[in-house]
């Protein structure tokens, strides 16, 4: 008889490979934060991705911290707790001590702390010394295999949809822009780049969690002006998971703009889809491309990023992309799930 596992998230895309991996290890997952708070369904395992999601992505109050503590205590009585490490604290959350207390709470109750990189464990143990004796499991990389099921069109058809020319070297910006510094980084780097045949495909969105409505309006205006200045193809709209492969297939390379993050799923997603990726020499992102021929730049350096863009236009991007597909296969969550489950069973 299969054991049950509760994945505590309401995200519809990120858990898909985790669900598949757990099922292949004879564990039956069910998903949803409400199932945790309603205490629904007996689960041998409970897997958390983001502690902040358990307080609706908002700064928790003291009463919320107390409630979560009681719920975790109750759940841990009959369920092994797995905490994946995506962030050190929520993105752009400042240094409010209560965020650290929230993460400490989940780490304290975790039977397994699961990392997507070696550096993740090092940093967590440094920033949260009480975790040094915890049960850590490292499975490098994030599995995005299932998204390949949505690949239905050719490169030519994808380019036609976005109005891109065949002889352009297209660089994709995908996902959240978490600070105006990230926007300025690509604007400045793009202008410094000497490549003549480059084109920017922008499919990002501003995600400035601490910004007021007025600041968001100003930021949106700044974004539109920057994209117009760079003659970028602007695809700033919601992109369903089924259309993600088409977007990447329209591009030749992907640029990751993070400046101070622990990790990002974008390098793993791009490599899974066979795309060359340019990443900052920063924490897990540098680790994901370790041993490959992808591009690197110093975090925050427009000059360095411009050089990486120029180098990419002179590189056999297709050949490296094919190698990336092979490299990404080692991130299969079926293997990672087995590591995590075995570690949980032995606690």
Coordinates of C-alpha atoms in Angstrom, one line a residue:
X1 CA 0.0 0.0 0.0
X2 CA 1.4 3.4 -1.0
X3 CA 2.1 6.0 1.7
X4 CA 0.6 9.5 1.3
X5 CA 2.6 12.7 1.1
X6 CA 1.2 16.3 1.4
X7 CA 3.0 18.9 -0.7
X8 CA 2.1 22.2 0.9
X9 CA 1.8 24.6 -2.0
X10 CA -0.9 26.0 -4.2
X11 CA 1.5 26.5 -7.1
X12 CA 0.2 24.6 -10.1
X13 CA 3.4 24.2 -12.1
X14 CA 6.5 23.8 -9.8
X15 CA 5.3 20.6 -8.0
X16 CA 4.6 18.6 -11.1
X17 CA 8.0 16.9 -11.4
X18 CA 8.0 16.4 -7.6
X19 CA 4.6 14.6 -7.9
X20 CA 5.9 12.4 -10.7
X21 CA 9.1 11.6 -8.8
X22 CA 7.3 10.7 -5.6
X23 CA 4.8 8.5 -7.5
X24 CA 7.6 6.6 -9.1
X25 CA 8.8 5.9 -5.5
X26 CA 5.5 4.4 -4.6
X27 CA 4.3 7.5 -2.6
X28 CA 1.0 9.1 -3.4
X29 CA 1.2 12.9 -3.2
X30 CA -1.7 15.4 -2.7
X31 CA -1.3 19.1 -2.9
X32 CA -2.5 22.3 -1.2
X33 CA -1.9 24.6 1.8
X34 CA -5.5 24.3 2.9
X35 CA -5.0 20.6 3.5
X36 CA -2.3 21.5 6.1
X37 CA -4.4 24.1 7.9
X38 CA -7.5 22.0 7.9
X39 CA -5.5 19.1 9.0
X40 CA -7.0 17.1 6.2
X41 CA -5.7 13.7 5.2
X42 CA -3.3 11.5 7.0
X43 CA 0.2 11.9 5.4
X44 CA 3.3 9.9 6.2
X45 CA 5.3 12.9 4.8
X46 CA 4.7 16.7 4.6
X47 CA 6.8 18.6 2.1
X48 CA 7.2 22.4 2.2
X49 CA 8.8 24.6 -0.5
X50 CA 8.3 28.2 0.8
X51 CA 7.6 29.0 4.5
X52 CA 6.3 32.4 3.5
X53 CA 3.6 30.8 1.4
X54 CA 2.2 29.4 4.7
X55 CA 1.5 33.0 5.7
X56 CA 0.1 34.0 2.3
X57 CA 3.4 35.5 1.1
X58 CA 3.1 38.3 3.6
X59 CA 5.0 39.3 6.7
X60 CA 3.6 37.1 9.5
X61 CA 2.3 38.4 12.7
X62 CA 3.3 37.0 16.1
X63 CA -0.1 35.2 16.3
X64 CA 0.5 33.6 12.8
X65 CA 3.9 32.4 14.0
X66 CA 2.4 30.9 17.1
X67 CA -0.4 29.2 15.0
X68 CA 2.1 27.8 12.5
X69 CA 4.2 26.5 15.4
X70 CA 1.3 24.7 16.9
X71 CA 0.2 23.3 13.5
X72 CA 3.8 22.1 12.8
X73 CA 4.0 20.5 16.2
X74 CA 0.8 18.7 15.6
X75 CA 1.6 17.6 12.1
X76 CA 5.1 16.4 13.1
X77 CA 3.6 13.9 15.5
X78 CA 2.5 11.6 12.7
X79 CA 4.3 12.9 9.6
X80 CA 7.9 13.4 8.6
X81 CA 8.5 17.0 7.7
X82 CA 10.6 17.9 4.6
X83 CA 11.7 21.4 4.0
X84 CA 13.1 22.3 0.6
X85 CA 15.4 25.4 0.5
X86 CA 14.6 27.8 -2.3
X87 CA 15.5 31.1 -0.5
X88 CA 17.4 32.2 2.6
X89 CA 14.5 34.6 3.4
X90 CA 11.7 35.8 1.0
X91 CA 12.9 37.8 -2.0
X92 CA 13.3 41.5 -1.5
X93 CA 11.9 41.2 2.1
X94 CA 14.5 43.3 3.8
X95 CA 16.1 42.3 7.1
X96 CA 12.9 42.1 9.3
X97 CA 13.8 39.6 12.0
X98 CA 10.4 37.9 11.9
X99 CA 11.3 36.4 8.5
X100 CA 14.3 34.6 10.0
X101 CA 12.1 33.4 12.9
X102 CA 9.7 32.0 10.4
X103 CA 12.4 30.0 8.6
X104 CA 13.9 28.9 11.9
X105 CA 10.5 27.5 12.9
X106 CA 10.3 25.3 9.8
X107 CA 13.9 24.2 10.1
X108 CA 13.3 23.3 13.7
X109 CA 10.5 21.0 12.8
X110 CA 12.1 19.5 9.7
X111 CA 13.1 15.9 9.7
X112 CA 14.9 16.5 6.4
X113 CA 16.2 19.8 5.0
X114 CA 16.5 19.4 1.3
X115 CA 18.9 21.5 -0.8
X116 CA 19.1 22.0 -4.6
X117 CA 22.9 22.7 -4.4
X118 CA 25.9 22.1 -2.2
X119 CA 26.3 25.9 -1.6
X120 CA 22.7 26.0 -0.3
X121 CA 23.6 23.7 2.6
X122 CA 26.8 25.7 3.4
X123 CA 24.9 29.1 3.5
X124 CA 22.0 27.8 5.5
X125 CA 24.3 26.2 8.1
X126 CA 26.2 29.5 8.3
X127 CA 23.1 31.8 8.5
X128 CA 21.1 29.3 10.7
X129 CA 23.7 27.7 13.0
X130 CA 21.1 25.6 14.7
X131 CA 20.7 23.6 11.5
X132 CA 24.3 22.3 11.5
X133 CA 23.3 19.1 13.2
X134 CA 20.1 18.7 11.1
X135 CA 19.5 15.9 8.6
X136 CA 20.5 17.6 5.3
X137 CA 20.0 16.0 1.8
X138 CA 21.5 17.6 -1.3
X139 CA 20.1 16.8 -4.8
X140 CA 21.7 19.3 -7.2
X141 CA 19.4 21.0 -9.7
X142 CA 15.7 21.5 -10.2
X143 CA 13.8 18.9 -12.4
X144 CA 11.7 20.5 -15.1
X145 CA 11.4 17.4 -17.3
X146 CA 7.6 17.4 -17.6
X147 CA 7.5 20.8 -19.3
X148 CA 9.0 19.1 -22.4
X149 CA 5.6 17.5 -22.9
X150 CA 4.2 20.9 -24.0
X151 CA 6.8 21.2 -26.8
X152 CA 4.7 21.2 -30.0
X153 CA 6.1 23.7 -32.5
X154 CA 9.3 24.2 -34.4
X155 CA 11.8 26.9 -33.8
X156 CA 10.7 28.5 -37.0
X157 CA 7.0 28.6 -35.9
X158 CA 8.0 29.9 -32.5
X159 CA 10.0 32.7 -34.1
X160 CA 7.2 33.6 -36.4
X161 CA 4.8 33.9 -33.5
X162 CA 7.0 36.5 -31.8
X163 CA 8.0 38.3 -35.0
X164 CA 11.7 37.4 -34.7
X165 CA 14.0 37.1 -37.7
X166 CA 15.9 33.9 -38.4
X167 CA 19.3 35.6 -38.5
X168 CA 18.9 37.3 -35.1
X169 CA 20.6 36.0 -32.0
X170 CA 17.7 36.2 -29.6
X171 CA 18.3 36.5 -25.9
X172 CA 15.4 35.7 -23.6
X173 CA 14.7 37.4 -20.2
X174 CA 12.1 35.2 -18.4
X175 CA 10.4 35.4 -15.1
X176 CA 10.3 37.9 -12.3
X177 CA 12.4 41.1 -12.2
X178 CA 12.8 41.6 -8.4
X179 CA 14.6 45.0 -8.3
X180 CA 15.1 48.0 -10.5
X181 CA 18.8 47.2 -10.3
X182 CA 18.2 44.1 -12.3
X183 CA 16.4 46.1 -15.0
X184 CA 19.2 48.6 -15.1
X185 CA 21.7 45.8 -15.3
X186 CA 20.3 44.4 -18.6
X187 CA 19.7 47.9 -20.0
X188 CA 23.3 49.0 -19.4
X189 CA 24.8 45.7 -20.5
X190 CA 22.7 45.6 -23.7
X191 CA 23.8 49.1 -24.7
X192 CA 27.5 48.2 -23.9
X193 CA 27.3 45.0 -26.0
X194 CA 29.1 45.3 -29.4
X195 CA 27.1 42.4 -31.0
X196 CA 25.3 43.6 -34.1
X197 CA 22.8 40.8 -34.6
X198 CA 21.4 40.5 -31.1
X199 CA 17.7 40.8 -30.2
X200 CA 16.1 40.9 -26.8
X201 CA 12.9 38.9 -26.1
X202 CA 11.5 40.2 -22.8
X203 CA 9.0 37.9 -21.1
X204 CA 9.5 39.1 -17.6
X205 CA 7.4 40.9 -15.1
X206 CA 8.2 43.4 -12.3
X207 CA 7.8 41.7 -8.9
X208 CA 8.7 44.5 -6.4
X209 CA 7.1 43.1 -3.2
X210 CA 7.9 46.2 -1.1
X211 CA 6.9 48.8 -3.6
X212 CA 3.9 51.1 -3.1
X213 CA 1.3 51.5 -5.8
X214 CA 2.9 54.8 -6.9
X215 CA 6.4 53.3 -7.1
X216 CA 5.0 50.4 -9.1
X217 CA 3.5 52.8 -11.6
X218 CA 6.8 54.6 -12.0
X219 CA 8.7 51.2 -12.3
X220 CA 6.3 50.0 -15.0
X221 CA 6.8 53.3 -16.9
X222 CA 10.6 52.9 -16.5
X223 CA 10.4 49.3 -17.8
X224 CA 8.4 50.2 -20.9
X225 CA 10.9 53.1 -21.7
X226 CA 13.9 50.7 -21.2
X227 CA 12.4 48.1 -23.5
X228 CA 11.6 50.7 -26.2
X229 CA 15.1 52.0 -25.9
X230 CA 16.6 48.5 -26.4
X231 CA 14.2 47.7 -29.2
X232 CA 13.1 44.6 -27.3
X233 CA 10.2 42.4 -28.2
X234 CA 8.0 42.9 -25.2
X235 CA 5.9 39.9 -24.2
X236 CA 5.0 41.1 -20.7
X237 CA 1.9 39.0 -20.1
X238 CA 0.9 35.9 -18.2
X239 CA 2.5 32.8 -19.8
X240 CA 0.7 29.5 -19.1
X241 CA 3.0 26.5 -18.6
X242 CA 1.9 25.0 -21.9
X243 CA 3.4 28.0 -23.8
X244 CA 6.8 28.1 -22.0
X245 CA 8.6 25.8 -24.4
X246 CA 7.5 27.8 -27.4
X247 CA 8.9 30.9 -25.8
X248 CA 12.3 29.3 -25.1
X249 CA 12.4 27.7 -28.5
X250 CA 12.0 31.2 -30.1
X251 CA 15.3 32.2 -28.3
X252 CA 18.9 31.2 -28.8
X253 CA 20.0 31.9 -25.2
X254 CA 18.6 32.9 -21.8
X255 CA 20.0 35.6 -19.5
X256 CA 19.5 35.3 -15.7
X257 CA 19.7 38.7 -13.9
X258 CA 19.8 37.7 -10.2
X259 CA 22.1 39.8 -8.1
X260 CA 21.8 38.5 -4.5
X261 CA 19.7 35.3 -4.6
X262 CA 20.5 31.9 -3.3
X263 CA 19.1 30.2 -6.3
X264 CA 16.9 30.5 -9.4
X265 CA 15.0 27.8 -11.4
X266 CA 15.6 29.6 -14.7
X267 CA 19.0 28.1 -15.5
X268 CA 17.6 24.6 -14.9
X269 CA 14.5 25.3 -17.0
X270 CA 16.5 26.8 -19.9
X271 CA 19.0 23.9 -19.9
X272 CA 16.2 21.3 -19.7
X273 CA 14.8 22.9 -22.9
X274 CA 18.2 22.8 -24.6
X275 CA 19.1 26.5 -24.3
X276 CA 22.4 28.2 -23.7
X277 CA 22.2 30.2 -20.5
X278 CA 24.2 33.1 -19.1
X279 CA 24.2 33.2 -15.3
X280 CA 25.8 35.3 -12.5
X281 CA 28.7 33.7 -10.6
X282 CA 26.5 33.4 -7.7
X283 CA 25.6 30.6 -5.3
X284 CA 23.5 27.8 -6.7
X285 CA 23.2 29.4 -10.2
X286 CA 26.9 29.0 -10.8
X287 CA 26.8 25.4 -9.4
X288 CA 24.0 24.5 -11.9
X289 CA 26.2 25.2 -14.9
X290 CA 29.3 23.7 -13.3
X291 CA 31.3 21.6 -15.9
X292 CA 29.4 23.1 -18.9
X293 CA 30.2 25.7 -21.5
X294 CA 27.4 28.2 -20.6
X295 CA 28.1 31.8 -20.0
X296 CA 29.0 33.4 -16.7
X297 CA 29.3 37.0 -15.5
X298 CA 30.1 38.8 -12.2
X299 CA 26.9 39.7 -10.3
X300 CA 25.8 43.2 -11.0
X301 CA 28.5 43.9 -13.6
X302 CA 27.0 45.4 -16.8
X303 CA 30.4 45.3 -18.4
X304 CA 30.9 41.6 -17.6
X305 CA 27.4 40.7 -18.8
X306 CA 27.9 42.7 -22.0
X307 CA 31.0 40.6 -22.7
X308 CA 29.1 37.4 -22.0
X309 CA 26.4 38.5 -24.5
X310 CA 29.0 39.3 -27.2
X311 CA 30.7 35.9 -26.6
X312 CA 27.4 34.1 -27.0
X313 CA 26.8 35.6 -30.4
X314 CA 30.1 34.0 -31.5
X315 CA 29.4 30.6 -29.9
X316 CA 27.8 27.4 -31.2
X317 CA 24.7 27.8 -29.0
X318 CA 22.8 24.9 -30.5
X319 CA 25.6 22.4 -29.7
X320 CA 25.9 23.6 -26.2
X321 CA 22.2 23.5 -25.8
X322 CA 22.1 19.9 -26.8
X323 CA 24.8 19.1 -24.1
X324 CA 22.6 21.0 -21.6
X325 CA 19.8 18.6 -22.2
X326 CA 22.1 15.7 -21.2
X327 CA 23.4 17.6 -18.2
X328 CA 19.9 18.4 -17.0
X329 CA 18.9 14.7 -16.9
X330 CA 20.9 14.2 -13.7
X331 CA 18.4 16.5 -11.9
X332 CA 15.7 13.9 -12.2
X333 CA 13.4 14.1 -9.1
X334 CA 12.8 10.4 -9.0
X335 CA 16.4 10.0 -7.7
X336 CA 16.1 13.0 -5.5
X337 CA 12.8 11.9 -4.0
X338 CA 14.3 8.5 -3.1
X339 CA 17.2 10.3 -1.3
X340 CA 14.8 12.5 0.6
X341 CA 12.4 9.6 1.6
X342 CA 15.2 7.4 2.7
X343 CA 16.6 10.2 4.9
X344 CA 13.2 10.9 6.4
X345 CA 12.6 7.2 7.2
X346 CA 15.9 7.0 9.0
X347 CA 15.3 9.9 11.3

